[in-house]
Short mmCIF file of C-alpha atoms in Angstrom, two decimals:
data_model
loop_
_atom_site.label_atom_id
_atom_site.label_comp_id
_atom_site.label_asym_id
_atom_site.label_seq_id
_atom_site.Cartn_x
_atom_site.Cartn_y
_atom_site.Cartn_z
CA MET Y 1 49.20 -91.44 -34.67
CA LYS Y 2 46.57 -90.79 -37.32
CA ASN Y 3 46.25 -87.82 -39.63
CA ALA Y 4 42.46 -87.53 -39.38
CA GLY Y 5 41.33 -84.80 -37.02
CA SER Y 6 44.84 -84.07 -35.76
CA ALA Y 7 45.64 -80.96 -33.74
CA VAL Y 8 48.97 -79.30 -34.45
CA ALA Y 9 50.50 -76.44 -32.45
CA LEU Y 10 52.31 -73.58 -34.17
CA MET Y 11 55.14 -72.11 -32.08
CA GLY Y 12 57.98 -69.65 -32.49
CA ASN Y 13 59.63 -66.50 -31.22
CA PRO Y 14 57.91 -63.15 -31.74
CA ASN Y 15 58.59 -61.56 -35.14
CA VAL Y 16 59.62 -64.74 -37.00
CA GLY Y 17 56.57 -64.74 -39.28
CA LYS Y 18 54.54 -67.24 -37.24
CA SER Y 19 51.18 -65.59 -37.91
CA THR Y 20 52.12 -65.25 -41.58
CA VAL Y 21 52.71 -69.01 -41.71
CA PHE Y 22 49.36 -69.54 -39.95
CA ASN Y 23 47.51 -67.39 -42.48
CA ALA Y 24 49.27 -69.02 -45.43
CA LEU Y 25 48.45 -72.55 -44.25
CA THR Y 26 44.85 -71.88 -43.20
CA GLY Y 27 43.80 -69.04 -45.50
CA GLY Y 28 43.02 -67.03 -42.36
CA ARG Y 29 43.36 -63.33 -41.77
CA GLN Y 30 44.96 -63.25 -38.34
CA HIS Y 31 46.71 -59.96 -37.56
CA THR Y 32 50.50 -60.25 -37.44
CA GLY Y 33 51.17 -57.78 -34.60
CA ASN Y 34 53.15 -59.01 -31.60
CA TRP Y 35 52.96 -56.32 -28.93
CA SER Y 36 52.08 -57.51 -25.45
CA GLY Y 37 48.67 -59.12 -25.15
CA LYS Y 38 48.17 -59.40 -28.93
CA THR Y 39 48.22 -63.22 -29.24
CA VAL Y 40 47.51 -64.40 -25.71
CA ALA Y 41 44.21 -65.94 -26.87
CA LEU Y 42 44.72 -69.06 -29.00
CA ALA Y 43 43.80 -68.84 -32.68
CA GLU Y 44 42.63 -71.95 -34.53
CA GLY Y 45 42.27 -72.73 -38.20
CA ARG Y 46 41.95 -75.72 -40.52
CA ILE Y 47 44.92 -76.28 -42.82
CA THR Y 48 43.77 -75.89 -46.41
CA GLY Y 49 43.13 -79.27 -48.01
CA GLU Y 50 43.91 -81.19 -44.81
CA ASN Y 51 41.90 -82.53 -41.89
CA ILE Y 52 44.34 -80.89 -39.49
CA THR Y 53 43.54 -78.15 -36.97
CA LEU Y 54 46.34 -75.63 -36.50
CA ILE Y 55 46.55 -73.87 -33.11
CA ASP Y 56 48.58 -70.64 -33.12
CA LEU Y 57 50.27 -70.35 -29.72
CA PRO Y 58 51.58 -67.02 -28.40
CA GLY Y 59 55.03 -65.95 -29.54
CA THR Y 60 57.57 -66.78 -26.84
CA TYR Y 61 61.33 -66.99 -26.43
CA SER Y 62 61.39 -69.77 -23.84
CA LEU Y 63 59.29 -72.43 -22.11
CA HIS Y 64 60.57 -71.32 -18.71
CA ALA Y 65 57.37 -69.45 -17.94
CA ARG Y 66 58.00 -65.87 -16.79
CA SER Y 67 55.12 -64.26 -18.63
CA GLN Y 68 51.50 -65.06 -19.41
CA GLU Y 69 52.38 -65.97 -23.00
CA GLU Y 70 55.15 -68.39 -21.97
CA ALA Y 71 52.94 -69.99 -19.30
CA LEU Y 72 50.11 -70.52 -21.80
CA ALA Y 73 52.41 -72.06 -24.44
CA ARG Y 74 54.06 -74.40 -21.95
CA GLU Y 75 50.76 -75.47 -20.40
CA PHE Y 76 49.27 -76.29 -23.80
CA LEU Y 77 52.23 -78.47 -24.77
CA THR Y 78 52.60 -80.29 -21.47
CA CYS Y 79 48.86 -81.06 -21.30
CA GLY Y 80 49.09 -82.97 -24.58
CA GLY Y 81 46.79 -80.66 -26.49
CA ALA Y 82 48.57 -81.29 -29.80
CA GLN Y 83 49.73 -84.40 -31.63
CA ALA Y 84 52.61 -82.49 -33.24
CA VAL Y 85 54.11 -79.02 -33.41
CA ILE Y 86 55.37 -76.79 -36.22
CA LEU Y 87 58.31 -74.77 -34.93
CA VAL Y 88 58.82 -71.54 -36.87
CA ALA Y 89 62.38 -70.22 -36.80
CA ASP Y 90 64.01 -67.11 -38.26
CA ALA Y 91 66.54 -68.31 -40.82
CA ALA Y 92 68.31 -64.95 -40.64
CA CYS Y 93 68.83 -65.35 -36.88
CA LEU Y 94 68.73 -69.10 -36.36
CA GLN Y 95 70.71 -69.34 -33.14
CA ARG Y 96 68.19 -67.28 -31.18
CA SER Y 97 65.25 -69.33 -32.48
CA LEU Y 98 66.94 -72.64 -31.66
CA VAL Y 99 66.70 -72.08 -27.90
CA LEU Y 100 62.91 -72.47 -27.99
CA VAL Y 101 63.14 -75.30 -30.53
CA LEU Y 102 65.40 -77.33 -28.25
CA GLN Y 103 63.14 -76.79 -25.24
CA VAL Y 104 59.99 -77.77 -27.13
CA LEU Y 105 61.59 -81.03 -28.31
CA GLU Y 106 61.88 -82.10 -24.68
CA VAL Y 107 58.11 -81.89 -24.37
CA GLN Y 108 56.88 -82.78 -27.88
CA PRO Y 109 59.21 -84.92 -30.05
CA HIS Y 110 56.75 -85.02 -32.98
CA ALA Y 111 57.83 -81.78 -34.63
CA VAL Y 112 58.70 -80.06 -37.89
CA LEU Y 113 61.05 -77.09 -38.09
CA CYS Y 114 59.78 -74.43 -40.50
CA LEU Y 115 62.84 -72.41 -41.43
CA ASN Y 116 61.04 -69.19 -42.35
CA LEU Y 117 62.41 -65.95 -43.83
CA MET Y 118 64.85 -67.76 -46.09
CA ASP Y 119 64.62 -64.82 -48.50
CA GLU Y 120 65.90 -62.49 -45.77
CA ALA Y 121 68.72 -64.92 -44.96
CA ARG Y 122 69.80 -64.96 -48.60
CA LYS Y 123 69.87 -61.17 -48.68
CA LYS Y 124 72.33 -61.29 -45.78
CA HIS Y 125 74.34 -64.05 -47.54
CA ILE Y 126 73.51 -66.56 -44.80
CA ARG Y 127 73.57 -70.21 -45.86
CA ILE Y 128 72.06 -73.00 -43.76
CA ASP Y 129 72.84 -76.71 -44.17
CA THR Y 130 69.31 -78.01 -43.62
CA ALA Y 131 70.39 -81.66 -43.78
CA ALA Y 132 72.95 -81.13 -41.01
CA LEU Y 133 70.44 -79.13 -38.99
CA SER Y 134 67.92 -81.96 -39.30
CA ARG Y 135 70.53 -84.46 -38.05
CA GLU Y 136 71.45 -82.29 -35.08
CA LEU Y 137 67.83 -81.77 -34.01
CA GLY Y 138 66.46 -85.18 -34.97
CA ILE Y 139 63.44 -83.68 -36.77
CA PRO Y 140 62.66 -82.72 -40.40
CA VAL Y 141 63.59 -79.19 -41.48
CA VAL Y 142 61.69 -77.36 -44.23
CA PRO Y 143 63.03 -74.03 -45.62
CA CYS Y 144 60.20 -71.55 -46.31
CA ALA Y 145 59.39 -67.98 -47.27
CA ALA Y 146 55.79 -67.69 -46.05
CA ARG Y 147 55.18 -64.21 -47.45
CA SER Y 148 55.82 -65.46 -50.99
CA LYS Y 149 54.18 -68.89 -50.32
CA LYS Y 150 57.43 -70.75 -50.99
CA GLY Y 151 57.97 -74.09 -49.26
CA LEU Y 152 54.44 -74.34 -47.83
CA ASN Y 153 53.45 -77.43 -49.86
CA GLU Y 154 56.59 -79.21 -48.69
CA LEU Y 155 55.79 -78.14 -45.12
CA LYS Y 156 52.29 -79.65 -45.36
CA ASN Y 157 53.64 -82.88 -46.87
CA THR Y 158 56.26 -83.18 -44.15
CA LEU Y 159 53.70 -82.52 -41.43
CA ARG Y 160 51.45 -85.20 -42.88
CA ALA Y 161 54.36 -87.66 -42.78
CA VAL Y 162 55.12 -86.79 -39.15
CA LEU Y 163 51.50 -87.27 -38.09
CA SER Y 164 51.20 -90.59 -39.92
CA GLY Y 165 54.43 -91.93 -38.41
CA THR Y 166 56.26 -92.10 -41.75
CA LEU Y 167 58.87 -89.75 -40.31
CA PRO Y 168 59.99 -90.81 -36.82
CA PRO Y 169 59.91 -88.35 -33.89
CA CYS Y 170 62.97 -86.91 -32.20
CA SER Y 171 64.56 -89.90 -30.45
CA GLU Y 172 66.24 -87.97 -27.64
CA PRO Y 173 66.27 -84.31 -26.48
CA PRO Y 174 69.27 -82.61 -28.10
CA ILE Y 175 70.13 -80.38 -25.09
CA ARG Y 176 73.15 -81.47 -23.06
CA TYR Y 177 72.41 -80.68 -19.43
CA PRO Y 178 74.85 -80.86 -16.50
CA ALA Y 179 75.30 -84.35 -15.06
CA ASP Y 180 73.12 -83.67 -12.00
CA ILE Y 181 70.10 -82.66 -14.12
CA ARG Y 182 68.27 -85.63 -15.56
CA CYS Y 183 64.88 -84.41 -16.73
CA GLY Y 184 65.38 -81.00 -18.29
CA LEU Y 185 62.28 -78.81 -18.14
CA TYR Y 186 60.79 -81.12 -15.51
CA ALA Y 187 63.80 -80.88 -13.19
CA GLU Y 188 63.21 -79.84 -9.59
CA PRO Y 189 65.48 -77.39 -7.73
CA HIS Y 190 68.08 -78.84 -5.40
CA LYS Y 191 68.05 -78.00 -1.73
CA GLY Y 192 68.78 -74.29 -1.30
CA GLN Y 193 68.25 -73.61 -5.01
CA THR Y 194 65.41 -71.41 -6.25
CA ARG Y 195 63.24 -72.10 -9.28
CA ASP Y 196 64.66 -69.05 -11.07
CA GLU Y 197 68.23 -70.23 -10.47
CA LEU Y 198 67.44 -73.65 -11.92
CA ASP Y 199 65.68 -72.08 -14.91
CA ASP Y 200 68.77 -69.97 -15.56
CA ILE Y 201 70.93 -73.12 -15.59
CA LEU Y 202 68.54 -74.91 -17.96
CA THR Y 203 68.32 -71.89 -20.26
CA ALA Y 204 72.12 -71.53 -20.31
CA ALA Y 205 72.42 -75.18 -21.41
CA ALA Y 206 69.90 -74.59 -24.21
CA VAL Y 207 71.70 -71.42 -25.33
CA LEU Y 208 75.06 -73.25 -25.39
CA ARG Y 209 73.63 -76.11 -27.43
CA ALA Y 210 71.93 -73.66 -29.82
CA GLU Y 211 75.27 -71.94 -30.36
CA GLU Y 212 76.96 -75.27 -31.11
CA ILE Y 213 74.30 -76.23 -33.65
CA ALA Y 214 74.41 -72.82 -35.32
CA MET Y 215 78.19 -72.99 -35.66
CA THR Y 216 77.85 -76.42 -37.30
CA CYS Y 217 74.99 -75.66 -39.69
CA VAL Y 218 75.17 -71.95 -40.53
CA THR Y 219 77.65 -70.25 -42.84
CA ALA Y 220 77.55 -66.47 -42.81
CA PRO Y 221 79.71 -63.40 -43.37
CA ASP Y 222 81.79 -62.18 -40.45
CA ASP Y 223 78.84 -60.21 -39.12
CA PRO Y 224 75.60 -60.58 -41.12
CA HIS Y 225 73.84 -58.37 -38.59
CA ALA Y 226 76.34 -55.49 -38.76
CA ARG Y 227 73.64 -53.06 -39.90
CA ASP Y 228 71.34 -54.03 -37.03
CA ARG Y 229 74.15 -53.67 -34.53
CA ALA Y 230 75.00 -50.20 -35.87
CA ILE Y 231 71.36 -49.18 -35.39
CA ASP Y 232 71.35 -50.66 -31.90
CA ARG Y 233 74.38 -48.62 -30.91
CA ILE Y 234 72.27 -45.50 -31.52
CA VAL Y 235 68.71 -46.40 -30.53
CA LEU Y 236 69.79 -48.39 -27.45
CA SER Y 237 72.60 -46.10 -26.32
CA ARG Y 238 72.54 -44.45 -22.89
CA ARG Y 239 72.85 -41.00 -24.47
CA PHE Y 240 70.37 -41.19 -27.36
CA GLY Y 241 68.15 -44.20 -26.60
CA ILE Y 242 65.62 -42.73 -24.14
CA PRO Y 243 65.34 -39.27 -25.81
CA LEU Y 244 64.82 -40.91 -29.22
CA MET Y 245 62.19 -43.25 -27.80
CA LEU Y 246 60.31 -40.39 -26.12
CA LEU Y 247 60.50 -38.32 -29.31
CA LEU Y 248 59.10 -41.12 -31.48
CA LEU Y 249 56.33 -41.98 -29.03
CA ALA Y 250 55.45 -38.29 -28.69
CA LEU Y 251 55.30 -38.06 -32.49
CA VAL Y 252 52.99 -41.09 -32.65
CA PHE Y 253 50.73 -39.58 -29.99
CA TRP Y 254 50.67 -36.17 -31.68
CA LEU Y 255 49.88 -37.61 -35.11
CA THR Y 256 47.19 -39.82 -33.60
CA LEU Y 257 45.48 -37.18 -31.50
CA SER Y 258 45.75 -34.25 -33.89
CA GLY Y 259 44.77 -36.32 -36.90
CA ALA Y 260 42.00 -38.07 -34.99
CA ASN Y 261 40.43 -34.80 -33.83
CA THR Y 262 40.07 -33.58 -37.41
CA VAL Y 263 38.77 -36.89 -38.73
CA SER Y 264 36.47 -37.33 -35.71
CA ALA Y 265 34.86 -33.94 -36.32
CA MET Y 266 34.28 -34.74 -40.00
CA LEU Y 267 32.96 -38.24 -39.25
CA SER Y 268 30.73 -36.98 -36.45
CA GLY Y 269 29.24 -34.28 -38.69
CA PHE Y 270 28.55 -36.82 -41.44
CA LEU Y 271 26.98 -39.47 -39.18
CA LEU Y 272 24.93 -37.04 -37.12
CA GLY Y 273 23.82 -35.39 -40.36
CA LEU Y 274 22.13 -38.66 -41.29
CA GLU Y 275 19.95 -38.47 -38.20
CA ALA Y 276 17.31 -36.20 -39.79
CA PRO Y 277 16.91 -38.31 -42.98
CA LEU Y 278 16.73 -41.44 -40.81
CA ARG Y 279 14.03 -39.84 -38.65
CA ARG Y 280 11.98 -38.90 -41.73
CA ALA Y 281 12.32 -42.42 -43.13
CA LEU Y 282 11.11 -43.96 -39.88
CA VAL Y 283 8.14 -41.57 -39.77
CA LEU Y 284 7.23 -42.57 -43.32
CA LEU Y 285 7.21 -46.18 -42.13
CA SER Y 286 4.48 -45.13 -39.65
CA LEU Y 287 6.50 -46.11 -36.57
CA PRO Y 288 5.24 -44.76 -33.23
CA PRO Y 289 6.93 -41.53 -32.03
CA GLY Y 290 8.50 -43.40 -29.10
CA ALA Y 291 10.13 -45.94 -31.41
CA VAL Y 292 11.37 -43.17 -33.73
CA SER Y 293 12.94 -41.32 -30.79
CA LEU Y 294 14.52 -44.55 -29.48
CA LEU Y 295 16.11 -45.41 -32.82
CA THR Y 296 17.31 -41.89 -33.69
CA ASP Y 297 17.98 -40.05 -30.43
CA GLY Y 298 19.08 -43.24 -28.69
CA VAL Y 299 20.59 -45.92 -30.91
CA TRP Y 300 21.80 -43.88 -33.89
CA ARG Y 301 23.14 -40.89 -31.94
CA VAL Y 302 25.05 -43.11 -29.49
CA LEU Y 303 26.42 -45.26 -32.30
CA ALA Y 304 27.51 -42.22 -34.32
CA THR Y 305 29.22 -40.67 -31.29
CA VAL Y 306 31.10 -43.85 -30.34
CA VAL Y 307 32.24 -44.53 -33.90
CA SER Y 308 33.37 -40.96 -34.54
CA VAL Y 309 35.30 -40.81 -31.24
CA MET Y 310 36.94 -44.26 -31.17
CA LEU Y 311 37.47 -45.26 -34.81
CA PRO Y 312 39.80 -42.45 -36.04
CA PRO Y 313 42.46 -42.73 -33.29
CA MET Y 314 42.58 -46.52 -33.61
CA ALA Y 315 42.79 -46.28 -37.41
CA ILE Y 316 45.84 -43.99 -37.06
CA PHE Y 317 47.52 -45.44 -33.97
CA PHE Y 318 47.68 -49.10 -35.02
CA PRO Y 319 49.18 -48.50 -38.50
CA LEU Y 320 51.84 -46.26 -36.94
CA PHE Y 321 52.70 -48.94 -34.38
CA THR Y 322 52.74 -51.52 -37.17
CA LEU Y 323 55.33 -49.43 -39.02
CA LEU Y 324 57.48 -49.26 -35.89
CA GLU Y 325 57.08 -53.01 -35.41
CA ASP Y 326 58.04 -53.81 -39.01
CA ALA Y 327 61.09 -51.58 -38.59
CA GLY Y 328 62.10 -53.59 -35.52
CA TYR Y 329 61.81 -50.68 -33.12
CA LEU Y 330 59.06 -51.98 -30.80
CA PRO Y 331 61.19 -54.88 -29.47
CA ARG Y 332 63.98 -52.37 -28.84
CA ILE Y 333 61.61 -50.19 -26.79
CA ALA Y 334 60.60 -53.25 -24.76
CA LEU Y 335 64.26 -54.12 -24.17
CA GLN Y 336 65.11 -50.55 -23.23
CA LEU Y 337 62.37 -50.33 -20.60
CA ASP Y 338 62.55 -53.90 -19.35
CA HIS Y 339 64.90 -53.17 -16.43
CA ALA Y 340 62.74 -50.33 -15.10
CA PHE Y 341 59.53 -52.34 -15.50
CA CYS Y 342 61.05 -55.40 -13.83
CA ARG Y 343 61.71 -53.31 -10.74
CA ALA Y 344 57.95 -52.73 -10.59
CA GLY Y 345 57.16 -56.42 -11.04
CA ALA Y 346 56.32 -56.12 -14.75
CA CYS Y 347 58.21 -56.58 -18.02
CA GLY Y 348 59.28 -54.26 -20.82
CA LYS Y 349 56.65 -55.55 -23.25
CA GLN Y 350 53.95 -54.01 -21.09
CA SER Y 351 55.24 -50.54 -21.97
CA LEU Y 352 53.62 -50.91 -25.38
CA SER Y 353 50.18 -51.78 -24.05
CA MET Y 354 50.54 -48.87 -21.59
CA CYS Y 355 50.97 -46.54 -24.57
CA LEU Y 356 47.61 -47.71 -25.88
CA ARG Y 357 45.97 -47.19 -22.48
CA ALA Y 358 47.48 -43.70 -22.24
CA LEU Y 359 46.14 -42.88 -25.70
CA ARG Y 360 42.66 -44.04 -24.73
CA ALA Y 361 42.75 -42.02 -21.51
CA GLN Y 362 43.88 -38.88 -23.32
CA LYS Y 363 41.23 -39.34 -26.01
CA ASN Y 364 38.54 -39.78 -23.35
CA ARG Y 365 39.60 -36.51 -21.71
CA THR Y 366 39.65 -34.56 -24.96
CA GLY Y 367 36.78 -36.38 -26.70
#
C-alpha cells in the first residue's frame, strides 16, 4: 500500500470528538453536531501536509446496520473505499467505543486507534495502558486531545506508517465468536434464525470482548461515571424524565419563537427599509422601470422576507440545541423516546429532527 493519494476513513461513536479530529487534521470547519441526519452525507478533506484524503463517516455505535448512518458506514468499508481507517474512541468511556472498533477490524485491518478526550479521562482519574491496548487489538494506539491539538502529529506519523506498510495490519479479528460462527459480520443466519437474532449474538460477543479488553487495559476509580449516573437517575427516571424533557423542549421552543419574532421584526424593518435607497440607486443607473421593479419589488423584497423570517429562529434554535448536546442531554432524550419511536418503526434519534420540523411548521404558521 502506498501513501500517495490514499483515502482514509474516519469512524467513531457519536460524541467522541470525531468531527473535531477531522477539523484538526484537515483544517476544515465541519460542524460538530450529531443529531439525527447531521452527518449522513460524507465529508472529505485533505490532511494538512499529507497527500491523504480523509473521509468523515457518520457517527455510529455498530456495523450491524439498523439505521441509515450505520448502513452507510458499513457499505463504505465493505466496498473497499478506504485503504485504512482512523478509529476515534472516547478515552473516558473506552469500553463502549471498543465495540465498534472490534467490528471494524473484521472488515478493515489497516487501522489506527485515536484515543481522544484523554484530558477528560485524566479529570476522571482514568488511566489507560496504551501498550496493552495495542497488543489486545493488534493495531497502533495514539492518545490524543483533539481540542487542544495534542497527539495529532503522532497520529499523522502513525497513519503514514500504517499506509506505507511499516506498521503491520491487525493479523486476526480480536472478537471471540461462538464455535458455530466462523465469519463474524459476514455470517449468515442458521435455519430458523432471523438476521436480527444473529446480529444480537454477534453484538453480544463484541460487547463481551470489549469488556475483557477494558478490564485489562483501563484503571479507574470504583465508579468514574458516578456523576453521570446520578444525573441519569433524575433525567431518565419514570417520574421526572418525561416532564423534564417536555419542560426543556418547551423552553427551547419559547425562547426560539419569542426571540425570533422580535429579531425578525427588527431585521425585516431594516432590510425592507433599504428598498427605497436601492430603487433610487437603480434609477440613477438609468435602468428601465421594468428592471428596477424586478430587482426591488421582486428579488430584494423576497430575499429580505425570507432572510428575516428564517434566519433568526435558526440562529437561536441551533445554539440552544448545541448547548443541550454539549451537556449530554440530547442523547438522553433519544434514549428516553427510543422505545416509543421503535413501536412506530422509527428510532429515538428522529425525535430531535422532529423538533426542528415542528419549529419550522410553527414558524410558517406565525410568520
